[in-house]
CSV table of C-alpha atoms in Angstrom, one decimal:
chain,number,residue,atom,x,y,z
A,8,MET,CA,-0.1,-0.2,-0.2
A,9,SER,CA,1.6,2.9,-1.2
A,10,LEU,CA,-0.3,6.5,0.3
A,11,VAL,CA,0.4,10.7,0.1
A,12,LYS,CA,2.8,11.5,2.6
A,13,SER,CA,0.9,14.6,3.7
A,14,VAL,CA,-3.0,16.3,3.2
A,15,SER,CA,-3.5,20.3,4.3
A,16,LEU,CA,-7.1,21.9,3.0
A,17,VAL,CA,-7.9,25.0,2.7
A,18,ASN,CA,-10.6,26.3,5.7
A,19,ASN,CA,-13.8,26.2,3.6
A,20,GLU,CA,-17.3,27.2,4.7
A,21,LEU,CA,-18.4,26.8,1.5
A,22,ASP,CA,-17.1,23.9,0.7
A,23,THR,CA,-19.6,21.6,-0.8
A,24,ASN,CA,-17.8,18.6,-1.9
A,25,GLY,CA,-14.8,17.6,0.8
A,26,PHE,CA,-11.4,16.3,0.7
A,27,VAL,CA,-12.8,12.5,-1.0
A,28,THR,CA,-9.6,10.3,0.9
A,29,THR,CA,-9.3,8.1,-2.6
A,30,ASP,CA,-6.9,10.7,-3.3
A,31,ALA,CA,-4.5,9.8,-1.7
A,32,ILE,CA,-4.3,6.7,-2.6
A,33,ASN,CA,-1.1,6.0,-4.8
A,34,TYR,CA,-1.7,2.2,-5.2
A,35,VAL,CA,-2.9,-0.8,-3.2
A,36,THR,CA,-2.0,-4.4,-4.3
A,37,ASP,CA,-3.8,-7.6,-2.9
A,38,LYS,CA,-1.4,-10.5,-2.1
A,39,HIS,CA,-0.3,-11.4,-5.7
A,40,GLY,CA,1.3,-8.4,-6.0
A,41,SER,CA,-2.4,-7.5,-8.8
A,42,VAL,CA,-3.2,-3.7,-8.4
A,43,VAL,CA,-6.6,-3.3,-7.0
A,44,ASP,CA,-9.8,-0.7,-7.3
A,45,VAL,CA,-8.7,2.0,-4.8
A,46,ASN,CA,-12.9,1.6,-4.2
A,47,SER,CA,-12.3,-1.9,-2.7
A,48,VAL,CA,-10.3,-0.2,0.2
A,49,LYS,CA,-11.8,0.0,3.5
A,50,ARG,CA,-10.8,3.6,4.6
A,51,SER,CA,-12.3,4.9,8.0
A,52,THR,CA,-13.7,8.2,7.0
A,53,ASP,CA,-15.0,8.9,3.0
A,54,ARG,CA,-14.5,12.6,2.7
A,55,ILE,CA,-13.3,14.9,5.4
A,56,SER,CA,-15.0,18.5,5.1
A,57,GLU,CA,-12.8,21.7,4.6
A,58,LYS,CA,-15.1,23.5,7.4
A,59,THR,CA,-13.9,22.9,10.4
A,60,PRO,CA,-10.4,23.0,11.0
A,61,GLY,CA,-8.2,20.7,12.9
A,62,ARG,CA,-6.0,17.1,11.8
A,63,TYR,CA,-7.6,14.0,11.1
A,64,MET,CA,-6.2,11.0,10.8
A,65,VAL,CA,-7.3,8.3,8.2
A,66,THR,CA,-6.7,5.1,8.6
A,67,TYR,CA,-7.2,2.8,5.6
A,68,ARG,CA,-6.9,-1.0,5.0
A,69,TYR,CA,-7.2,-4.0,2.6
A,70,GLY,CA,-6.3,-7.7,3.6
A,71,LYS,CA,-3.2,-7.5,5.9
A,72,ALA,CA,-1.9,-3.8,4.6
A,73,SER,CA,-2.7,-0.8,6.6
A,74,GLY,CA,-1.5,2.4,6.9
A,75,LYS,CA,-2.4,6.0,8.1
A,76,VAL,CA,-2.6,9.9,6.3
A,77,THR,CA,-2.8,12.8,8.4
A,78,VAL,CA,-4.9,15.7,6.6
A,79,THR,CA,-4.7,19.1,8.0
A,80,VAL,CA,-7.6,21.5,7.8
A,81,ARG,CA,-5.5,25.0,7.8
A,82,ASN,CA,-7.2,27.7,10.7
A,83,ASP,CA,-7.4,30.8,8.5
A,84,ALA,CA,-10.8,31.3,7.4
A,85,ASN,CA,-9.9,34.4,4.9
A,86,GLU,CA,-6.9,32.7,3.3
A,87,GLY,CA,-7.2,33.3,-0.8
A,88,ILE,CA,-10.0,36.3,0.3
A,89,SER,CA,-8.6,39.7,-1.4
A,90,LYS,CA,-10.2,42.3,-3.1
A,91,ALA,CA,-9.2,41.9,-7.0
A,92,ASP,CA,-9.3,45.5,-9.1
A,93,ALA,CA,-7.5,44.2,-12.5
A,94,LYS,CA,-10.3,44.2,-15.6
A,95,LEU,CA,-10.9,41.0,-18.1
A,96,GLY,CA,-8.7,41.4,-20.9
A,97,LYS,CA,-10.0,39.9,-24.4
A,98,GLY,CA,-8.4,36.7,-25.1
A,99,GLY,CA,-6.7,35.8,-28.7
A,100,ASN,CA,-8.3,32.7,-30.8
A,101,VAL,CA,-8.2,29.5,-30.0
A,102,GLY,CA,-5.2,27.8,-30.8
A,103,LYS,CA,-5.1,24.3,-33.0
A,104,THR,CA,-3.8,22.1,-30.1
A,105,TRP,CA,-2.0,18.6,-30.2
A,106,PHE,CA,-3.6,15.6,-31.1
A,107,PRO,CA,-2.7,11.5,-31.1
A,108,HIS,CA,-3.6,10.2,-34.6
A,109,GLU,CA,-2.8,6.4,-34.1
A,110,LEU,CA,-3.7,5.3,-30.5
A,111,ALA,CA,-2.4,2.4,-29.7
A,112,PHE,CA,-5.3,1.2,-27.9
A,113,ARG,CA,-6.9,0.5,-30.7
A,114,GLY,CA,-4.8,-2.5,-31.4
A,115,ASN,CA,-2.0,0.3,-34.1
A,116,TYR,CA,1.2,-0.4,-32.7
A,117,ASN,CA,3.4,0.7,-35.8
A,118,ALA,CA,5.5,3.2,-35.4
A,119,GLN,CA,4.0,6.4,-34.9
A,120,VAL,CA,3.5,8.2,-38.1
A,121,THR,CA,1.8,11.1,-38.0
A,122,PRO,CA,3.8,14.2,-35.1
A,123,HIS,CA,2.0,15.5,-32.3
A,124,THR,CA,1.7,19.6,-32.8
A,125,TYR,CA,0.7,22.4,-30.5
A,126,VAL,CA,0.4,25.8,-31.3
A,127,GLY,CA,0.0,29.3,-29.4
A,128,THR,CA,-1.0,32.2,-29.7
A,129,ASP,CA,-0.9,35.7,-28.3
A,130,LYS,CA,-3.6,37.7,-27.2
A,131,HIS,CA,-4.0,39.1,-30.4
A,132,GLY,CA,-4.6,35.3,-31.9
A,133,LYS,CA,-0.5,35.9,-33.6
A,134,LYS,CA,1.2,32.7,-33.5
A,135,THR,CA,4.3,32.2,-30.5
A,136,ALA,CA,4.8,29.1,-30.2
A,137,LYS,CA,4.6,25.9,-31.7
A,138,LEU,CA,6.0,22.4,-30.5
A,139,THR,CA,6.0,19.4,-33.1
A,140,THR,CA,7.2,15.8,-31.7
A,141,LYS,CA,6.9,12.5,-32.4
A,142,PHE,CA,6.4,9.6,-29.2
A,143,TYR,CA,5.7,6.4,-28.4
A,144,GLU,CA,1.7,5.8,-26.7
A,145,PRO,CA,2.9,4.1,-24.1
A,146,ASN,CA,0.2,1.0,-24.1
A,147,SER,CA,2.5,-1.6,-24.7
A,148,PHE,CA,3.2,-1.3,-20.8
A,149,SER,CA,0.3,-2.8,-20.2
A,150,LEU,CA,-2.1,-5.1,-20.8
A,151,LEU,CA,-4.5,-4.8,-24.3
A,152,GLU,CA,-7.0,-6.1,-22.3
A,153,GLY,CA,-5.8,-4.9,-18.6
A,154,SER,CA,-8.3,-3.3,-16.4
A,155,GLN,CA,-8.0,0.2,-16.0
A,156,GLU,CA,-5.5,0.3,-13.1
A,157,THR,CA,-2.9,-1.7,-15.1
A,158,ASN,CA,-3.5,-0.5,-18.5
A,159,VAL,CA,-2.1,2.6,-19.6
A,160,ARG,CA,-3.7,3.7,-22.6
A,161,GLY,CA,-2.7,6.7,-25.2
A,162,ASN,CA,-5.6,9.1,-24.8
A,163,VAL,CA,-3.6,11.6,-23.7
A,164,GLN,CA,-5.3,15.1,-22.4
A,165,GLY,CA,-2.3,17.0,-21.6
A,166,PHE,CA,1.8,17.6,-21.3
A,167,ASP,CA,4.0,19.7,-19.8
A,168,VAL,CA,8.1,19.3,-21.1
A,169,TYR,CA,10.6,20.8,-18.4
A,170,GLY,CA,14.2,20.9,-19.9
A,171,GLN,CA,14.1,17.2,-21.0
A,172,ASP,CA,11.5,16.2,-19.8
A,173,MET,CA,8.4,15.6,-20.8
A,174,VAL,CA,5.5,14.0,-18.9
A,175,THR,CA,1.6,13.7,-20.7
A,176,THR,CA,-1.5,12.6,-18.7
A,177,ASN,CA,-3.2,9.6,-20.4
A,178,PHE,CA,-6.9,8.1,-19.6
A,179,TYR,CA,-8.3,4.7,-20.0
A,180,GLY,CA,-10.9,6.1,-22.4
A,181,GLY,CA,-11.7,9.5,-23.4
A,182,PRO,CA,-14.8,10.3,-21.3
A,183,GLU,CA,-13.3,9.1,-18.1
A,184,SER,CA,-10.9,12.5,-17.8
A,185,SER,CA,-15.0,14.1,-17.5
A,186,LYS,CA,-15.5,12.2,-14.5
A,187,ASP,CA,-15.5,13.7,-11.1
A,188,GLY,CA,-12.3,11.9,-9.9
A,189,ALA,CA,-10.7,11.0,-12.8
A,190,ARG,CA,-8.1,8.8,-12.4
A,191,GLY,CA,-5.4,7.6,-14.9
A,192,HIS,CA,-1.4,7.5,-15.4
A,193,MET,CA,1.3,10.0,-16.0
A,194,ALA,CA,4.1,9.4,-18.5
A,195,LEU,CA,7.7,10.7,-18.1
A,196,TYR,CA,9.8,10.8,-21.1
A,197,GLN,CA,13.9,11.4,-20.7
A,198,LEU,CA,13.9,13.2,-23.9
A,199,ASN,CA,18.2,13.7,-23.7
A,200,GLN,CA,18.8,9.4,-22.9
A,201,VAL,CA,16.2,8.5,-26.4
A,202,PRO,CA,18.2,9.1,-30.0
A,203,LYS,CA,15.9,12.0,-31.8
A,204,TYR,CA,13.1,11.3,-33.5
A,205,ALA,CA,13.3,7.8,-32.2
A,206,LEU,CA,10.6,7.7,-29.3
A,207,GLN,CA,7.8,6.8,-31.7
A,208,TYR,CA,9.7,3.5,-32.7
A,209,ILE,CA,9.3,1.8,-29.6
A,210,PRO,CA,6.8,-0.5,-29.7
A,211,THR,CA,8.7,-3.8,-30.1
A,212,LYS,CA,7.2,-4.8,-33.5
A,213,THR,CA,9.3,-2.3,-34.9
A,214,LEU,CA,12.8,-2.6,-32.3
A,215,ASN,CA,14.7,-5.5,-31.4
A,216,PHE,CA,13.9,-6.5,-27.7
A,217,GLN,CA,17.5,-5.2,-27.0
A,218,LEU,CA,16.9,-1.6,-28.4
A,219,TRP,CA,13.6,-1.5,-26.8
A,220,LYS,CA,14.7,-2.4,-23.7
A,221,ASN,CA,17.5,0.7,-24.0
A,222,TYR,CA,14.6,2.9,-24.8
A,223,VAL,CA,11.9,1.9,-22.2
A,224,LYS,CA,14.6,2.5,-18.9
A,225,SER,CA,14.2,6.8,-19.7
A,226,ILE,CA,10.3,5.9,-20.0
A,227,LYS,CA,8.5,5.6,-16.2
A,228,ILE,CA,4.9,5.0,-15.8
A,229,SER,CA,3.4,6.9,-12.6
A,230,PRO,CA,0.4,4.5,-10.5
A,231,TYR,CA,-3.2,5.1,-11.9
A,232,ILE,CA,-3.6,8.0,-9.5
A,233,LYS,CA,-5.9,11.1,-9.0
A,234,LEU,CA,-5.8,13.6,-12.4
A,235,GLY,CA,-9.0,15.3,-12.5
A,236,HIS,CA,-9.3,16.3,-16.2
A,237,GLY,CA,-5.7,16.3,-17.0
A,238,GLN,CA,-5.0,19.4,-18.6
A,239,SER,CA,-3.6,21.3,-15.9
A,240,VAL,CA,-0.3,19.9,-15.8
A,241,GLY,CA,3.1,21.9,-15.0
A,242,SER,CA,6.1,20.1,-13.8
A,243,THR,CA,9.6,21.6,-12.4
A,244,SER,CA,13.0,20.0,-12.4
A,245,ARG,CA,11.9,17.4,-9.7
A,246,TYR,CA,8.4,17.4,-9.2
A,247,ILE,CA,5.0,17.4,-11.5
A,248,TYR,CA,2.3,19.3,-11.0
A,249,GLU,CA,-1.3,18.5,-11.0
A,250,LEU,CA,-4.3,21.1,-10.4
A,251,ALA,CA,-6.7,17.7,-10.3
A,252,ASN,CA,-9.3,19.9,-10.7
A,253,TRP,CA,-13.2,18.5,-12.5
A,254,ASN,CA,-13.5,20.2,-15.6
A,255,HIS,CA,-17.8,20.4,-15.3
A,256,SER,CA,-18.0,21.5,-11.9
A,257,LYS,CA,-20.2,24.2,-11.3
A,258,LYS,CA,-20.0,24.8,-7.6
A,259,LEU,CA,-17.7,26.9,-5.0
A,260,ARG,CA,-15.0,23.8,-5.0
A,261,SER,CA,-12.2,24.3,-3.3
A,262,ASN,CA,-9.1,23.1,-5.8
A,263,GLU,CA,-7.1,20.5,-6.0
A,264,LEU,CA,-3.4,20.7,-6.3
A,265,LEU,CA,-1.0,17.3,-6.6
A,266,GLN,CA,2.5,17.0,-5.9
A,267,ILE,CA,4.4,13.9,-8.1
A,268,ASP,CA,7.6,13.0,-7.2
A,269,LYS,CA,9.6,12.6,-10.5
A,270,LYS,CA,12.0,9.5,-9.1
A,271,ASP,CA,9.2,7.3,-8.3
A,272,MET,CA,5.7,8.7,-10.0
A,273,GLN,CA,3.7,9.0,-7.0
A,274,VAL,CA,1.9,11.7,-5.4
A,275,LYS,CA,3.9,13.1,-2.6
A,276,ARG,CA,1.7,16.2,-1.4
A,277,ILE,CA,-1.7,17.1,-1.9
A,278,TRP,CA,-3.2,20.9,-0.9
A,279,THR,CA,-6.4,22.0,-1.4
A,280,PHE,CA,-6.4,25.9,-2.0
A,281,ALA,CA,-9.0,28.3,-2.0
A,282,VAL,CA,-9.3,32.2,-4.5
A,283,SER,CA,-12.0,34.5,-3.8
A,284,ASN,CA,-12.8,37.9,-4.7
A,285,GLY,CA,-13.6,40.0,-2.1
A,286,LYS,CA,-15.8,37.0,-0.7
A,287,ARG,CA,-15.9,33.4,-0.3
A,288,GLU,CA,-19.2,33.4,-1.6
A,289,ASN,CA,-17.0,34.7,-5.2
A,290,ASN,CA,-14.9,31.7,-5.4
A,291,CYS,CA,-13.0,31.2,-8.0
A,292,TYR,CA,-12.4,27.2,-9.5
A,293,PHE,CA,-9.8,27.0,-11.9
A,294,LEU,CA,-10.5,24.8,-15.0
A,295,ASN,CA,-6.9,25.0,-16.2
A,296,ALA,CA,-3.3,26.2,-14.2
A,297,ASP,CA,-0.1,25.5,-14.7
A,298,VAL,CA,2.8,25.5,-12.1
A,299,ILE,CA,5.6,27.3,-13.9
A,300,ASP,CA,7.9,26.5,-10.6
A,301,ASP,CA,8.1,25.5,-7.0
A,302,ASN,CA,6.3,28.8,-5.8
A,303,THR,CA,4.5,30.3,-8.3
A,304,MET,CA,1.4,29.1,-10.7
A,305,LEU,CA,-1.1,30.7,-13.8
A,306,GLY,CA,-4.3,30.1,-13.5
A,307,LEU,CA,-7.4,30.1,-16.1
A,308,VAL,CA,-11.1,31.0,-14.9
A,309,PRO,CA,-14.1,30.8,-16.9
A,310,GLN,CA,-16.2,33.9,-16.7
A,311,GLN,CA,-19.5,31.9,-17.3
A,312,VAL,CA,-19.1,29.5,-14.1
A,313,GLN,CA,-17.3,32.1,-11.1
A,314,SER,CA,-17.2,35.7,-10.5
A,315,PRO,CA,-14.0,37.0,-11.7
A,316,LEU,CA,-10.5,37.6,-10.8
């Protein structure tokens, strides 16, 4: 059983969801070493409200395995409440985003032949950045007909590049990322350890086994962890950060931020936070975000859902 080291929650009296305690589970295995559904793990409580400050101990049990996680609700009821005076600016045109052309989960294990392209624009709609890459859809790391916990699918919702590290968020199926509490796998590619343009040739059908084995040493896969809708991913030299929010929520919920260690691709810490304009009733629920260093995050709030910053 692998559990998150620490969970820290904002004091949010209007919280309508609370912290779902399965979020603190990285993985649990049965006596045979097979990964099990986190919902089959017995917990001392299902949710912890953010309304009452204090320290709460959550106990997890599955068979003979057990563990505990301390969840802290912070004291400051005014945390994140400020008066914003910035006016909304006019956004630019929507740029064409990248997409996987040949998905491994459909049974195609040939080399990736179509590049993934991401185009960024400024507020005037002018193209300012373009990233084109070809990389392996990691389905061959898992059983083709495996469970959601073990099957690393090629439905990529988000990706981030930091130096020579590229991380993607992968879901079992496209609709999975739109569910509340969505889980998936993260894949970390160490680009400087793989020959240029070789990532698209990693499937064993294309490479000999020894070359494939050398390449996959530079790819890490996370357990089946909480990811939210998966698009809000950012990274630093050591950590990956995921804003694991639900992209369909229209309620006064807090934002949940995960810190994943690149060494073992497991969640180390979870925080929730609330950002409110003037009063807590004007809570902002970020639907997209990017952590650009260990102390800075940029977030996007849809005007039609919550009050603007």
